[in-house]
Amino acid sequence: MTTVLRRHFPKLSPCPKCRCQGWVKGGSSTGGDLQYRTCRGCGHGFKVSPIGVEVEDGRGGSVMVDWRTFSERA
């Protein structure tokens, strides 16, 4: 089961807010594929799915970006 989760959810680092490496898994927020994670370093909470991660858009909102885009931005 753990192997399947690792395949669907790539390694989560760095944090989209503080850029530290200390992400921890929270409880599932909506069930299914969307999960809620919290950063150990800054306490920032965000949602992740097998296709992407939620990041702040710089205008006070947030947007879901795909994993490839996220890892290129990191």
JSON list of C-alpha atoms in Angstrom, two decimals:
[
{"chain": "A", "resi": 1, "resn": "MET", "atom": "CA", "xyz": [0.00, 0.00, 0.00]},
{"chain": "A", "resi": 2, "resn": "THR", "atom": "CA", "xyz": [2.79, 2.44, 0.89]},
{"chain": "A", "resi": 3, "resn": "THR", "atom": "CA", "xyz": [4.47, 1.82, -2.46]},
{"chain": "A", "resi": 4, "resn": "VAL", "atom": "CA", "xyz": [1.28, 2.74, -4.29]},
{"chain": "A", "resi": 5, "resn": "LEU", "atom": "CA", "xyz": [0.98, 6.00, -2.35]},
{"chain": "A", "resi": 6, "resn": "ARG", "atom": "CA", "xyz": [4.58, 6.90, -3.11]},
{"chain": "A", "resi": 7, "resn": "ARG", "atom": "CA", "xyz": [3.97, 6.38, -6.80]},
{"chain": "A", "resi": 8, "resn": "HIS", "atom": "CA", "xyz": [0.83, 8.56, -6.79]},
{"chain": "A", "resi": 9, "resn": "PHE", "atom": "CA", "xyz": [2.21, 11.24, -4.51]},
{"chain": "A", "resi": 10, "resn": "PRO", "atom": "CA", "xyz": [5.76, 12.23, -5.48]},
{"chain": "A", "resi": 11, "resn": "LYS", "atom": "CA", "xyz": [8.25, 13.25, -2.78]},
{"chain": "A", "resi": 12, "resn": "LEU", "atom": "CA", "xyz": [6.89, 16.41, -1.23]},
{"chain": "A", "resi": 13, "resn": "SER", "atom": "CA", "xyz": [9.67, 18.91, -0.93]},
{"chain": "A", "resi": 14, "resn": "PRO", "atom": "CA", "xyz": [10.34, 21.70, -0.63]},
{"chain": "A", "resi": 15, "resn": "CYS", "atom": "CA", "xyz": [7.38, 23.40, 1.09]},
{"chain": "A", "resi": 16, "resn": "PRO", "atom": "CA", "xyz": [5.71, 25.79, -1.41]},
{"chain": "A", "resi": 17, "resn": "LYS", "atom": "CA", "xyz": [5.76, 28.56, 1.20]},
{"chain": "A", "resi": 18, "resn": "CYS", "atom": "CA", "xyz": [9.00, 28.42, 3.24]},
{"chain": "A", "resi": 19, "resn": "ARG", "atom": "CA", "xyz": [11.00, 26.03, 0.97]},
{"chain": "A", "resi": 20, "resn": "CYS", "atom": "CA", "xyz": [12.10, 23.82, 3.86]},
{"chain": "A", "resi": 21, "resn": "GLN", "atom": "CA", "xyz": [12.09, 20.04, 3.43]},
{"chain": "A", "resi": 22, "resn": "GLY", "atom": "CA", "xyz": [9.89, 19.16, 6.42]},
{"chain": "A", "resi": 23, "resn": "TRP", "atom": "CA", "xyz": [6.52, 18.22, 4.94]},
{"chain": "A", "resi": 24, "resn": "VAL", "atom": "CA", "xyz": [4.27, 15.90, 6.91]},
{"chain": "A", "resi": 25, "resn": "LYS", "atom": "CA", "xyz": [1.10, 14.16, 5.88]},
{"chain": "A", "resi": 26, "resn": "GLY", "atom": "CA", "xyz": [-2.12, 15.33, 7.46]},
{"chain": "A", "resi": 27, "resn": "GLY", "atom": "CA", "xyz": [-5.48, 13.62, 7.38]},
{"chain": "A", "resi": 28, "resn": "SER", "atom": "CA", "xyz": [-7.39, 13.24, 4.15]},
{"chain": "A", "resi": 29, "resn": "SER", "atom": "CA", "xyz": [-9.44, 16.40, 3.69]},
{"chain": "A", "resi": 30, "resn": "THR", "atom": "CA", "xyz": [-12.12, 15.23, 1.27]},
{"chain": "A", "resi": 31, "resn": "GLY", "atom": "CA", "xyz": [-11.44, 11.53, 1.01]},
{"chain": "A", "resi": 32, "resn": "GLY", "atom": "CA", "xyz": [-10.40, 10.02, -2.28]},
{"chain": "A", "resi": 33, "resn": "ASP", "atom": "CA", "xyz": [-7.39, 11.48, -4.06]},
{"chain": "A", "resi": 34, "resn": "LEU", "atom": "CA", "xyz": [-7.20, 14.90, -2.40]},
{"chain": "A", "resi": 35, "resn": "GLN", "atom": "CA", "xyz": [-5.08, 14.97, 0.75]},
{"chain": "A", "resi": 36, "resn": "TYR", "atom": "CA", "xyz": [-4.18, 17.74, 3.17]},
{"chain": "A", "resi": 37, "resn": "ARG", "atom": "CA", "xyz": [-0.54, 18.23, 4.16]},
{"chain": "A", "resi": 38, "resn": "THR", "atom": "CA", "xyz": [1.12, 20.48, 6.71]},
{"chain": "A", "resi": 39, "resn": "CYS", "atom": "CA", "xyz": [4.71, 21.76, 6.75]},
{"chain": "A", "resi": 40, "resn": "ARG", "atom": "CA", "xyz": [6.67, 20.95, 9.92]},
{"chain": "A", "resi": 41, "resn": "GLY", "atom": "CA", "xyz": [8.80, 24.06, 9.49]},
{"chain": "A", "resi": 42, "resn": "CYS", "atom": "CA", "xyz": [6.29, 26.89, 9.01]},
{"chain": "A", "resi": 43, "resn": "GLY", "atom": "CA", "xyz": [2.95, 25.21, 9.69]},
{"chain": "A", "resi": 44, "resn": "HIS", "atom": "CA", "xyz": [1.64, 26.05, 6.21]},
{"chain": "A", "resi": 45, "resn": "GLY", "atom": "CA", "xyz": [-1.25, 23.83, 5.18]},
{"chain": "A", "resi": 46, "resn": "PHE", "atom": "CA", "xyz": [-1.99, 22.87, 1.56]},
{"chain": "A", "resi": 47, "resn": "LYS", "atom": "CA", "xyz": [-3.74, 20.25, -0.52]},
{"chain": "A", "resi": 48, "resn": "VAL", "atom": "CA", "xyz": [-2.08, 17.66, -2.73]},
{"chain": "A", "resi": 49, "resn": "SER", "atom": "CA", "xyz": [-3.47, 15.22, -5.28]},
{"chain": "A", "resi": 50, "resn": "PRO", "atom": "CA", "xyz": [-1.86, 12.64, -7.57]},
{"chain": "A", "resi": 51, "resn": "ILE", "atom": "CA", "xyz": [-1.77, 15.26, -10.34]},
{"chain": "A", "resi": 52, "resn": "GLY", "atom": "CA", "xyz": [-0.56, 18.32, -8.45]},
{"chain": "A", "resi": 53, "resn": "VAL", "atom": "CA", "xyz": [-0.06, 20.47, -5.38]},
{"chain": "A", "resi": 54, "resn": "GLU", "atom": "CA", "xyz": [-1.81, 23.64, -4.21]},
{"chain": "A", "resi": 55, "resn": "VAL", "atom": "CA", "xyz": [0.45, 26.72, -4.17]},
{"chain": "A", "resi": 56, "resn": "GLU", "atom": "CA", "xyz": [-0.21, 30.39, -3.42]},
{"chain": "A", "resi": 57, "resn": "ASP", "atom": "CA", "xyz": [-0.70, 32.46, -6.57]},
{"chain": "A", "resi": 58, "resn": "GLY", "atom": "CA", "xyz": [0.77, 35.67, -5.12]},
{"chain": "A", "resi": 59, "resn": "ARG", "atom": "CA", "xyz": [-2.61, 37.45, -5.14]},
{"chain": "A", "resi": 60, "resn": "GLY", "atom": "CA", "xyz": [-3.96, 36.07, -1.88]},
{"chain": "A", "resi": 61, "resn": "GLY", "atom": "CA", "xyz": [-5.43, 32.97, -3.50]},
{"chain": "A", "resi": 62, "resn": "SER", "atom": "CA", "xyz": [-4.15, 29.54, -4.40]},
{"chain": "A", "resi": 63, "resn": "VAL", "atom": "CA", "xyz": [-3.88, 27.47, -7.53]},
{"chain": "A", "resi": 64, "resn": "MET", "atom": "CA", "xyz": [-3.24, 23.76, -8.18]},
{"chain": "A", "resi": 65, "resn": "VAL", "atom": "CA", "xyz": [-0.11, 23.13, -10.26]},
{"chain": "A", "resi": 66, "resn": "ASP", "atom": "CA", "xyz": [0.98, 19.79, -11.69]},
{"chain": "A", "resi": 67, "resn": "TRP", "atom": "CA", "xyz": [3.94, 17.96, -10.14]},
{"chain": "A", "resi": 68, "resn": "ARG", "atom": "CA", "xyz": [6.27, 18.60, -13.07]},
{"chain": "A", "resi": 69, "resn": "THR", "atom": "CA", "xyz": [5.67, 22.36, -12.95]},
{"chain": "A", "resi": 70, "resn": "PHE", "atom": "CA", "xyz": [6.06, 22.35, -9.17]},
{"chain": "A", "resi": 71, "resn": "SER", "atom": "CA", "xyz": [9.38, 20.50, -9.21]},
{"chain": "A", "resi": 72, "resn": "GLU", "atom": "CA", "xyz": [10.70, 22.87, -11.91]},
{"chain": "A", "resi": 73, "resn": "ARG", "atom": "CA", "xyz": [9.74, 25.90, -9.80]},
{"chain": "A", "resi": 74, "resn": "ALA", "atom": "CA", "xyz": [11.30, 24.52, -6.63]}
]
